[in-house]
Coordinates of C-alpha atoms in Angstrom, one line a residue:
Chain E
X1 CA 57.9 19.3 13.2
X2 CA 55.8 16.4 14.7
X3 CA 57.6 13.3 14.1
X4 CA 55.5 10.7 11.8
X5 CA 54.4 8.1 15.1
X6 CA 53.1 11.4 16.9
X7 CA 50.9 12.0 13.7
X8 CA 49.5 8.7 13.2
X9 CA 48.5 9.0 16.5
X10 CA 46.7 11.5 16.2
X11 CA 44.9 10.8 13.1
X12 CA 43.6 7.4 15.0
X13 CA 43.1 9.6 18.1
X14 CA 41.0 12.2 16.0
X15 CA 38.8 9.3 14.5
X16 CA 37.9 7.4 18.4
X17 CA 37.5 11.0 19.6
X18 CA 34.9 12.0 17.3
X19 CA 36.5 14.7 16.2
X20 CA 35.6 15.4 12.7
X21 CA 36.3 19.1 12.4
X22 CA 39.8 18.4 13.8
X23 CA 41.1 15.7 12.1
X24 CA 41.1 17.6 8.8
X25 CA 44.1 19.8 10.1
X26 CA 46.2 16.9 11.3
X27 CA 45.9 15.0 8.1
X28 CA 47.0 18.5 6.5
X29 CA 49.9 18.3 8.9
X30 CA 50.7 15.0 8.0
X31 CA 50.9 15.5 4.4
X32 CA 52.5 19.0 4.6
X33 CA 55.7 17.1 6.5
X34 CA 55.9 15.4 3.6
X35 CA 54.8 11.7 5.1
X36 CA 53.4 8.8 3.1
X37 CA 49.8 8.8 2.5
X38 CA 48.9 5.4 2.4
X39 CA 50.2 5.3 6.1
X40 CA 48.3 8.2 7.2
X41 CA 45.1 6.1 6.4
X42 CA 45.8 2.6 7.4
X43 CA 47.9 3.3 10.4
X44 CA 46.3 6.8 11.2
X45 CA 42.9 6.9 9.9
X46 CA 41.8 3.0 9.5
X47 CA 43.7 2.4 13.1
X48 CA 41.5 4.7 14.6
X49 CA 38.2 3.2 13.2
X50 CA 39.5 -0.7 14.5
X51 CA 40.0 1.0 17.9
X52 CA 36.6 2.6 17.7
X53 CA 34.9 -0.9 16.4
X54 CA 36.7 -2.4 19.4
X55 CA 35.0 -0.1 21.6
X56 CA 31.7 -0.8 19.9
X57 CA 32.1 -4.6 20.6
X58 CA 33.0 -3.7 24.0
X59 CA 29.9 -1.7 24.4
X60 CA 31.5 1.1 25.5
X61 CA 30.4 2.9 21.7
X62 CA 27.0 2.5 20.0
X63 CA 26.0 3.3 16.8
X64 CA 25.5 6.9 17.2
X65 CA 29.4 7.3 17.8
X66 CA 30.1 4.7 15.2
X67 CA 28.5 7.0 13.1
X68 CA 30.2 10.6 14.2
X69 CA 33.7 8.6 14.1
X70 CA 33.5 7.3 10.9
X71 CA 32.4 11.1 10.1
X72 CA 36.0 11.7 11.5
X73 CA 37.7 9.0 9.5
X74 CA 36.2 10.4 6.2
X75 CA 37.1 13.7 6.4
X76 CA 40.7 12.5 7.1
X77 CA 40.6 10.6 3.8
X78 CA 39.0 13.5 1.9
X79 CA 42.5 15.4 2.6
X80 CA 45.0 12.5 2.6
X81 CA 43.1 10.7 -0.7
X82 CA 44.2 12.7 -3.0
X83 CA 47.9 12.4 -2.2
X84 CA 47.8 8.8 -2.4
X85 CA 50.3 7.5 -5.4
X86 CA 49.5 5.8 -8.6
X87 CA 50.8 2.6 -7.3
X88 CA 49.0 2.5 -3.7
X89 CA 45.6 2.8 -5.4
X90 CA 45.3 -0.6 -6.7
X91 CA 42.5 -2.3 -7.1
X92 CA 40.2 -3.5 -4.3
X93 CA 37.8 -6.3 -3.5
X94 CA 34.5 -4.9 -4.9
X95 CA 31.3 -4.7 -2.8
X96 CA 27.6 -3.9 -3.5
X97 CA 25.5 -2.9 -0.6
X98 CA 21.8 -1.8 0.0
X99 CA 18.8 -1.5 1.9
X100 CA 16.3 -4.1 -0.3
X101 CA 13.4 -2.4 -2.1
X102 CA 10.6 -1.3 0.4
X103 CA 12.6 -0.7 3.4
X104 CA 14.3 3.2 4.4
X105 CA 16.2 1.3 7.4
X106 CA 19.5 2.2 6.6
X107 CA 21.7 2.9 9.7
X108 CA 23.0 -1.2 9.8
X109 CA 23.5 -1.1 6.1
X110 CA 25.6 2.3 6.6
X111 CA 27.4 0.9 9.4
X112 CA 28.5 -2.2 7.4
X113 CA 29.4 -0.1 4.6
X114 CA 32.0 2.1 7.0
X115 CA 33.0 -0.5 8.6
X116 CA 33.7 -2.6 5.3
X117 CA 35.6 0.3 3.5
X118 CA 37.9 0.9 6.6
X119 CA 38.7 -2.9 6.1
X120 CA 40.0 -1.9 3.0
X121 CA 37.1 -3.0 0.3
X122 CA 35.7 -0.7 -2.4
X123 CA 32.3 0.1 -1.5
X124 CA 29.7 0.9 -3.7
X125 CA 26.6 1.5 -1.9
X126 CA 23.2 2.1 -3.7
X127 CA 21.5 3.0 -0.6
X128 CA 18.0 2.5 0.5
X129 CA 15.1 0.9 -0.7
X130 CA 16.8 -0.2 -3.9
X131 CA 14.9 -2.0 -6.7
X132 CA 16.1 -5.8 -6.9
X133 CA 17.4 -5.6 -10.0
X134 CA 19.6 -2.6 -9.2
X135 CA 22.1 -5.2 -7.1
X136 CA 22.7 -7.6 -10.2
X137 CA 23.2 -4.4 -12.5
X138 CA 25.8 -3.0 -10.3
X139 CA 27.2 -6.5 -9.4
X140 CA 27.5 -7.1 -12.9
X141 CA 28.5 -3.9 -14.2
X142 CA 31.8 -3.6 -11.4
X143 CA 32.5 -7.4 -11.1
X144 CA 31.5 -7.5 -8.0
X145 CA 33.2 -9.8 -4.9
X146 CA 30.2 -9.7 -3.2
X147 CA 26.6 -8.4 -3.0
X148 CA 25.4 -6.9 0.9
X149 CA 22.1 -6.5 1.7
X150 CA 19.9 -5.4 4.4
X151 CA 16.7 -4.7 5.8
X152 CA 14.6 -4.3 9.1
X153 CA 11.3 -5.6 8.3
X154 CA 9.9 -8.5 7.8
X155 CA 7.8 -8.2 4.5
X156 CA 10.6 -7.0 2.5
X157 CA 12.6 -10.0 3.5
X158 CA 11.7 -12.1 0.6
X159 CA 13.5 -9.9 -1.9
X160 CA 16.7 -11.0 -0.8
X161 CA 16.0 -14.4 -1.9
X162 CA 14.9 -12.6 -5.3
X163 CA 18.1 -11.0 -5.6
X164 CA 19.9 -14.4 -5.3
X165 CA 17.3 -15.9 -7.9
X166 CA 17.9 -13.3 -10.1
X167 CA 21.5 -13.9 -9.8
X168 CA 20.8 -17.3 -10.4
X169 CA 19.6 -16.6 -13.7
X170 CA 21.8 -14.6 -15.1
X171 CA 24.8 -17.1 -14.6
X172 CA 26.4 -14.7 -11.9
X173 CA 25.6 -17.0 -8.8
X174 CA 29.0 -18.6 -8.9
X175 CA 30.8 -15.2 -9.6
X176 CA 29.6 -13.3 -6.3
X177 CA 29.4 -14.1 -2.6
X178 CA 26.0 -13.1 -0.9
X179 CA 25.9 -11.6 2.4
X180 CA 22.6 -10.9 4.4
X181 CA 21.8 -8.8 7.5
X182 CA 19.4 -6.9 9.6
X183 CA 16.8 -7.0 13.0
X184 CA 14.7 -10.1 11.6
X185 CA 17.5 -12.0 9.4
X186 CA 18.6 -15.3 11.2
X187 CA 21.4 -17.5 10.3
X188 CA 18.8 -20.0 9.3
X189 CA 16.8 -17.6 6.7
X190 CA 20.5 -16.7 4.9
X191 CA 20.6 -20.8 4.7
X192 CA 17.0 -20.9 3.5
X193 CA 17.7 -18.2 0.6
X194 CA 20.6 -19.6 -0.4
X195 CA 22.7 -16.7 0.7
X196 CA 26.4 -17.3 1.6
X197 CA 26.6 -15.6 4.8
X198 CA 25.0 -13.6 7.4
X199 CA 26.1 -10.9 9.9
X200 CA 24.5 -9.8 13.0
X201 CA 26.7 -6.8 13.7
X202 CA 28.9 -4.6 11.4
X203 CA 32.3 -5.7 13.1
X204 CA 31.4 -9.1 12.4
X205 CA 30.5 -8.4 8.8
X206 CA 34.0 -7.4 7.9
X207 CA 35.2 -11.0 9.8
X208 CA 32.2 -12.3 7.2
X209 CA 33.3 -11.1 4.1
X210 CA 37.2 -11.6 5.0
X211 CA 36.0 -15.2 5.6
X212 CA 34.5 -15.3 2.3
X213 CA 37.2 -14.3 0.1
X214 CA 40.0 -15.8 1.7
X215 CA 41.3 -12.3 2.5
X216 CA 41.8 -12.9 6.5
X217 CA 45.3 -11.7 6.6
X218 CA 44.3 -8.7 3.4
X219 CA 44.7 -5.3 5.1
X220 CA 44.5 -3.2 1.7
X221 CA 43.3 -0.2 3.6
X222 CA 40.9 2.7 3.0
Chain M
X1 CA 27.1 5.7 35.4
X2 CA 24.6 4.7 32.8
X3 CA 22.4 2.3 33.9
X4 CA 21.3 -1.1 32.0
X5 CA 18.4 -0.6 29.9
X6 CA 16.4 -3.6 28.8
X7 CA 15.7 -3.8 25.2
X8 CA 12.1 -5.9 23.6
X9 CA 12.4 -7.5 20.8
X10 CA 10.2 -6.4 18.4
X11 CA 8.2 -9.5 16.6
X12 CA 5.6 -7.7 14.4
X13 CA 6.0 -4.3 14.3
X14 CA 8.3 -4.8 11.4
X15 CA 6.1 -5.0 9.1
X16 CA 4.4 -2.2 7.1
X17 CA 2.3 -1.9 4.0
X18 CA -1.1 -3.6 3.0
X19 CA -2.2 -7.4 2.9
X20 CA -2.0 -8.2 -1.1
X21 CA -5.7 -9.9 -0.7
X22 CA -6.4 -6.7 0.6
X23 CA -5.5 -4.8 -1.9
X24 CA -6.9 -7.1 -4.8
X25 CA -10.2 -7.1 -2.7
X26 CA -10.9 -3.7 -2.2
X27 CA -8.8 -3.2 -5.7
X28 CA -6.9 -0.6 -4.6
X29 CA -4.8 2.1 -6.1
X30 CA -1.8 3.3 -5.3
X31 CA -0.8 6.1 -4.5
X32 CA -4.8 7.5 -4.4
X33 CA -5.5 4.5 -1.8
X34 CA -2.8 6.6 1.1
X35 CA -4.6 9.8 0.3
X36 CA -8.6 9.8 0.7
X37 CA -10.2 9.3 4.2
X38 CA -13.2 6.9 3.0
X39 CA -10.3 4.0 1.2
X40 CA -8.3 4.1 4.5
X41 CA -11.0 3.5 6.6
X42 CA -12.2 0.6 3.8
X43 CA -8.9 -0.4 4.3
X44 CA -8.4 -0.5 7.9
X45 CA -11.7 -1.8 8.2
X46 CA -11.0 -5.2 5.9
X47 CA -7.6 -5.2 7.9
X48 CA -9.4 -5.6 11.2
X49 CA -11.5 -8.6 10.1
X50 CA -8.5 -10.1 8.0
X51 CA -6.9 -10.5 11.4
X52 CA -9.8 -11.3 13.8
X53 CA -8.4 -7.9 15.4
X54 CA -11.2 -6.3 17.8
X55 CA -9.9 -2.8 16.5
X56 CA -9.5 -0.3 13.7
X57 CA -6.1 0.3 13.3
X58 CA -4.8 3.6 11.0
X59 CA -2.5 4.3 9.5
X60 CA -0.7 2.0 7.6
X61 CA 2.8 3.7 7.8
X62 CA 5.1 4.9 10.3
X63 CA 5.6 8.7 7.8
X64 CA 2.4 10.7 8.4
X65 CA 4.1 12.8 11.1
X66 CA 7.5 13.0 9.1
X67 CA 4.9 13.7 5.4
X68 CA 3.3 16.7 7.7
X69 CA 6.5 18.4 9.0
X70 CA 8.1 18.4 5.0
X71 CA 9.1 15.1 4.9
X72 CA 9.3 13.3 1.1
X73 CA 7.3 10.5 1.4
X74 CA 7.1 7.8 -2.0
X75 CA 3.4 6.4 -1.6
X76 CA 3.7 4.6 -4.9
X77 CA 2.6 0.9 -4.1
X78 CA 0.7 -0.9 -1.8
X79 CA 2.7 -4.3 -0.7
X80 CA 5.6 -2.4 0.9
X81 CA 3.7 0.9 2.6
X82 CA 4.7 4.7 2.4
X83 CA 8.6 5.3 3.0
X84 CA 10.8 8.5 3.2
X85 CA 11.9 8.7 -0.4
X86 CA 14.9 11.0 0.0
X87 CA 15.8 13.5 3.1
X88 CA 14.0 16.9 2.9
X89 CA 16.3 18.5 5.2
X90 CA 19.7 18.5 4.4
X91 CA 21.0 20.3 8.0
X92 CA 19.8 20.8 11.6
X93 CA 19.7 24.3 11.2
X94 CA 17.1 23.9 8.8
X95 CA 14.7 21.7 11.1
X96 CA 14.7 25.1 13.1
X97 CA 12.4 26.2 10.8
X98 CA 10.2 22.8 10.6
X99 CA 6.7 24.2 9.8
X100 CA 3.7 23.7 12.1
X101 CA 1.6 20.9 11.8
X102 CA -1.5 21.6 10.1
X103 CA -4.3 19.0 10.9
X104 CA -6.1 20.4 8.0
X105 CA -4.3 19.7 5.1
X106 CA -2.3 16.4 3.5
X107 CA -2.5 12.9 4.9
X108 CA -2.7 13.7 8.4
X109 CA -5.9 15.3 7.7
X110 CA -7.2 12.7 6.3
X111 CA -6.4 10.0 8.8
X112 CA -8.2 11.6 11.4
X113 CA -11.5 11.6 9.0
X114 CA -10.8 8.2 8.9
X115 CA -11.0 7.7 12.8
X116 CA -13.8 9.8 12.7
X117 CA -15.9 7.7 10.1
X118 CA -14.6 4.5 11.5
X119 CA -15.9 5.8 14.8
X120 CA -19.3 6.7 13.6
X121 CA -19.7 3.6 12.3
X122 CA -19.9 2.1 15.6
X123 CA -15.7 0.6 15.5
X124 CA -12.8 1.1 18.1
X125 CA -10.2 3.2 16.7
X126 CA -7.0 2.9 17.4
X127 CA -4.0 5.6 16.1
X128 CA -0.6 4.4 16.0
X129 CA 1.6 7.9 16.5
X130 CA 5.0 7.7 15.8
X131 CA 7.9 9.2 17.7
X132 CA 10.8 11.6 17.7
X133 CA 13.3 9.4 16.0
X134 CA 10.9 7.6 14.0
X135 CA 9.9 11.2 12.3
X136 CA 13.4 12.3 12.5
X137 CA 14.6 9.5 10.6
X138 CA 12.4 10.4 7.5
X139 CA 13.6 13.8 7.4
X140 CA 17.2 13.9 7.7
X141 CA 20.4 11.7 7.7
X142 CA 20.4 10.9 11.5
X143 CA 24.4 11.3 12.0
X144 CA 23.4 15.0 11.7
X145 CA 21.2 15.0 15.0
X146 CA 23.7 13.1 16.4
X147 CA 26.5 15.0 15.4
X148 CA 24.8 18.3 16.7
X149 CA 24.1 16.6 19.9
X150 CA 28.0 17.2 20.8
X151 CA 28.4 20.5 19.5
X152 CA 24.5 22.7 19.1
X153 CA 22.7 21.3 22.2
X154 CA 20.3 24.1 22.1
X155 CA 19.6 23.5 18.6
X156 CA 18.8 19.8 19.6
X157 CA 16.8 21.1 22.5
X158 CA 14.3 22.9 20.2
X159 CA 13.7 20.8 17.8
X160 CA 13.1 18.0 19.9
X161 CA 10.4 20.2 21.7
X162 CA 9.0 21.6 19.0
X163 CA 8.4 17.3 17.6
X164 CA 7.1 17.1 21.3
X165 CA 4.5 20.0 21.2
X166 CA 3.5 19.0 17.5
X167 CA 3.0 15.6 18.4
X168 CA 0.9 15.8 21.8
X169 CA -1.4 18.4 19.3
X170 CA -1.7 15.1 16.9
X171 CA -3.1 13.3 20.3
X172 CA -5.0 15.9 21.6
X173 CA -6.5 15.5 17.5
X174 CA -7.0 12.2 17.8
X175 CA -8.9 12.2 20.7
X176 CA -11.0 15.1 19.4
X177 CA -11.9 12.3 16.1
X178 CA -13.3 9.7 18.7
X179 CA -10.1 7.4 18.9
X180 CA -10.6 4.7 21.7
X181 CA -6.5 4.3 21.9
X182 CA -3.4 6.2 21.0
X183 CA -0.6 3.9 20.8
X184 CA 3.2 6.0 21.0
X185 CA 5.9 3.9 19.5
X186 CA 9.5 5.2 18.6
X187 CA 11.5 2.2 17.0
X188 CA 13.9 4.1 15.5
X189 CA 14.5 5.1 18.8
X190 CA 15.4 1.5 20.3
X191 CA 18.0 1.5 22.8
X192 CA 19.7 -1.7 20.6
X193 CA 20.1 1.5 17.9
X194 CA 21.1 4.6 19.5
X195 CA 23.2 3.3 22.3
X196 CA 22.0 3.9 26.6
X197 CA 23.4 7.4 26.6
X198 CA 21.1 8.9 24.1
X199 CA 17.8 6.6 24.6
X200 CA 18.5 8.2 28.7
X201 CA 18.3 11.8 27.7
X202 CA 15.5 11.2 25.4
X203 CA 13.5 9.1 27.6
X204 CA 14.0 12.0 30.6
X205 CA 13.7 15.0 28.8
X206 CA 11.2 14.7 26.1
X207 CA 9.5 11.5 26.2
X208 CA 8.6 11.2 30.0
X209 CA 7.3 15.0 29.4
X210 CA 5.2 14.3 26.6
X211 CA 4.1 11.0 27.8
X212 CA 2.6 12.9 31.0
X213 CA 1.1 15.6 28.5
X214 CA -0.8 12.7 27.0
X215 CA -1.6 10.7 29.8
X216 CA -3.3 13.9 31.3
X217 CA -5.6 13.2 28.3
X218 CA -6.7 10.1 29.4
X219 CA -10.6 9.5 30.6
X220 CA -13.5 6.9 30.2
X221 CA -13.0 6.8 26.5
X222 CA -9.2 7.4 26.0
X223 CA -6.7 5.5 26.5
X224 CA -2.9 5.9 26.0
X225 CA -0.9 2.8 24.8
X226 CA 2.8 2.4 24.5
X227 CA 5.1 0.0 22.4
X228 CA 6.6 -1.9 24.8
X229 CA 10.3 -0.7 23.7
X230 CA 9.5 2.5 25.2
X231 CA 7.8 1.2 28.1
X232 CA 11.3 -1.0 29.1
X233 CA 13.3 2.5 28.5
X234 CA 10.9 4.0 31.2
X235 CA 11.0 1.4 33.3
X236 CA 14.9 0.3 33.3
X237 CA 15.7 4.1 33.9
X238 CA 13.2 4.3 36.9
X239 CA 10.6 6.8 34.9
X240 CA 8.2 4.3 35.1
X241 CA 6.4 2.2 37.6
X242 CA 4.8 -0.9 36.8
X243 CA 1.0 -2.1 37.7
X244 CA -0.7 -4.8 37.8
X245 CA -4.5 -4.3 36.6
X246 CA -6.8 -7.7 37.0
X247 CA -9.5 -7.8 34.7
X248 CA -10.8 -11.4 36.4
X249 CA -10.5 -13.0 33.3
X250 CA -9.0 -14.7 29.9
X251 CA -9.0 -11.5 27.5
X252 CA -7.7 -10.0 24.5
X253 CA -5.0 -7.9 25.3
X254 CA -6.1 -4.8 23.3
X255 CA -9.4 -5.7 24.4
X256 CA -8.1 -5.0 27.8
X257 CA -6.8 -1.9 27.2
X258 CA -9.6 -0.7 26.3
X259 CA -11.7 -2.0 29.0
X260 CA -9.1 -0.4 31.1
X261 CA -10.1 3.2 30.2
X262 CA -11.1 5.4 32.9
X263 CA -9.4 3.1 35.5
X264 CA -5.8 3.6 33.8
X265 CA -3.8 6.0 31.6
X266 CA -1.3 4.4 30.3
X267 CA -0.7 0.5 29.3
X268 CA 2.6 -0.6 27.6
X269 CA 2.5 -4.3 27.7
X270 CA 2.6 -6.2 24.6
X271 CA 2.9 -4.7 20.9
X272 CA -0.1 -3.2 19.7
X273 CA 0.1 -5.0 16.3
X274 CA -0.1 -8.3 18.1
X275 CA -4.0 -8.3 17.5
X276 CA -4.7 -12.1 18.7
X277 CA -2.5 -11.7 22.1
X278 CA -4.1 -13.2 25.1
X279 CA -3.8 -12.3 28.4
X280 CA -4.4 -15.8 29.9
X281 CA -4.0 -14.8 33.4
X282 CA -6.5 -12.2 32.9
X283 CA -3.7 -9.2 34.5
X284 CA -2.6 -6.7 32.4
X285 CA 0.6 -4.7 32.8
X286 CA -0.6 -0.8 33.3
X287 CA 2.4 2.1 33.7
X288 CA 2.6 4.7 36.0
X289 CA 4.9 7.6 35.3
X290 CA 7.2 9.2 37.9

């Protein structure tokens, strides 16, 4: 039997090698030699996507192996998740994330969303070109943390500033950070809408959010 | 070793949909408006003087291609443009089967009656064609290309191709409905997104090919434009040379591309949505492929 260190690897290996059909097995293996779950993801799993995030700041991966690795990480969760105990399933930070009404650009807002949930945060992503008022609902309805959202183009820039408006009237402003990202988003827009943060790259959304909720030193896990 | 490919920074090209005095002008329906010939070319035509632009520009969206190979497109509302409203394809197995294009039928159809009414009334047409990861991002979840990339190659290969035949049949159409300009532009595709590696064997093995297709097409009323993304891809990875084209004097850039047909084939300097650039200097950037 593989001892527990050897597996971890492994599992991180699995996710910065890309490969998703493997890492199913070795998460099987993991759990079948009876090790804790909760490890399997934040030292197997997780550990593997931080690696793969360095590489990304490094240059040495770009999005489309962000993408394939995070495939990876997820299929390790699907078979270590449900072994998880009662106890290690506590509640998380709470995140709503989108692409704003108009816009189908969605890879940056997916990215954010992997890179978010590997951090440890609950994600609930309503995907792409949502209607405004679909990010209060679900802010309100989850008591949200924080409110994500992105887009690429120009002209659908101004519903951010909607969102935060509509926040605004609905007494929630104070309740929920707001982060904004995406090609044409500048530091100087977020402070122009009012937003709380902005984020020019995934890795340094998770920095972002972390910063936000005073959770630098928070390492919930996946 | 890969080399370093230069990426532009796209100013205006980020922007899709139709001006809201536009639309209240010309009281336009939605999504009827995305659908007949006649309102397009109404439409493009008020967008041309809205913006002191010399040219027609159609369409309005970056989905015609992706709408005409299955894709879902929502054309509900004006203000924000046509967008891919969910994934038609769920697997790359199933864009094996992607159907033909058929310039007869759908919105593709009638955006080239557009160009050919625009052009009989006397205007300059010029076609904005999207490209392979541009469509491809309308019709599927684009971790599943890349994913196949590793393990199906072949799978990769022909669909890629078959985008590549499709597409130079959509110039070969526009050329046939009197458009002065084709413009090619793939910002899905940006190197910024889908990393050196990929943007290499892309540019080398389908763009390059399809670019030379179309610039074979070229002639005293054709012209072939490209976004200038794609012309820093060709030229960082040596597939492109650049030349200089002096046109003796202060001009509108897209003015210049036009006046460039029959000398040049392909131009790639400045975005084609940037109707009021000037080329103070009066030299213009034409590309020569290697």
């Amino acid at each position: 039997m593989k001892s527990k260190e050897t597996l971890l690897k492994e599992l991180s290996d699995c996710v910065v090698d890309m490969e998703d059909q493997i890492v199913g097995q070795v998460a099987g293996e993991y759990v079948e030699a009876g090790y804790p779950a909760l490890d399997g993801i934040t030292e197997g799993l997780v550990d593997g996507m931080q690696r793969t995030a360095e590489l990304y700041e490094q240059e040495e991966y770009f999005i489309p192996e962000l993408l394939i690795c995070s495939d990876a990480m997820y299929n390790g969760l699907g078979v270590l998740r449900p072994h998880l105990e009662k106890t290690e399933t506590e509640e998380k930070r709470k995140v709503v994330i989108g692409v704003v009404e108009g816009d189908t650009h969605d890879i940056g807002k997916n990215l954010v969303r992997i890179m978010l949930e590997s951090a440890g945060y609950e994600m609930h992503d309503l995907g792409r070109d949502v209607a405004l008022q679909c990010f209060v609902d679900k802010a309100k309805e989850i008591n949200a943390d924080v409110i994500a959202m992105s887009t690429l183009m120009s002209t659908t820039m101004p519903g951010m500033r909607q969102v935060i408006e509509m926040l605004e009237a609905e007494g929630l402003r104070d309740k929920v950070k707001v982060i904004v990202g995406g090609a044409p988003i500048s530091p100087a827009f977020t402070q122009k809408i009012g937003a709380d943060g902005y984020s020019a790259t995934a890795v340094e959304a998770v920095k972002l959010v972390n910063r936000l909720l005073g959770a630098e030193s928070e390492q919930v896990g996946a | 070793m890969v080399q370093k490919i230069v990426d532009y920074k796209c100013k205006s090209a980020d922007t899709a949909g139709i001006n809201e005095t536009i639309i209240a002008d010309l009281q336009l329906e939605f999504p009827e408006s995305y659908k007949d010939a006649n309102i397009m070319a109404a439409i493009s035509l008020a967008t041309k003087k809205e913006e002191g632009s010399r040219v027609c520009l159609l369409p309005f969206c970056h989905t015609v291609e992706a709408e005409a190979l299955g894709g879902l497109i929502n054309l509900s509302e004006g203000k924000f443009g046509p967008r891919a409203a969910a994934y038609a394809y769920n697997s790359v197995e199933e864009l094996l089967h992607l159907p033909e294009i058929d310039f007869n039928r759908g919105r593709i159809s009638e955006v080239l009656k557009a160009c050919q009414r625009l052009k009989a009334q006397g205007e300059l047409v010029v076609l904005e064609v999207s490209g392979f990861f541009t469509i491809l991002n309308s019709l599927i979840d684009i971790t599943k290309i890349f994913k196949a990339w590793r393990m199906d190659v072949k799978s990769i290969n022909q669909i890629f191709n078959f985008l590549a035949e499709n597409l130079y049949l959509f110039i070969v159409e526009a050329k046939k409905a009197g458009v002065a300009m084709v413009s090619y532009a793939d910002p899905a595709g940006s190197v910024n997104i889908i990393g050196p590696k990929y943007t290499e064997l892309i540019a080398r093995d389908y763009t390059l090919p399809l670019l030379k297709q179309a610039a074979a097409l070229a002639d005293n009323s054709f012209i072939f434009h490209l976004c200038p993304k794609t012309s820093l891809i060709l030229l960082s990875l040596g597939l492109a040379a650049r030349k200089s084209v002096d046109l003796g004097q202060r001009i509108n850039y897209v003015e210049a591309c036009l006046k460039s047909r029959g000398r040049e084939k392909i131009i790639g300097q400045i975005c084609i949505k940037d109707a009021r650039a000037m080329i103070n200097h009066g030299k213009i950037m034409a590309l020569q492929l290697v």
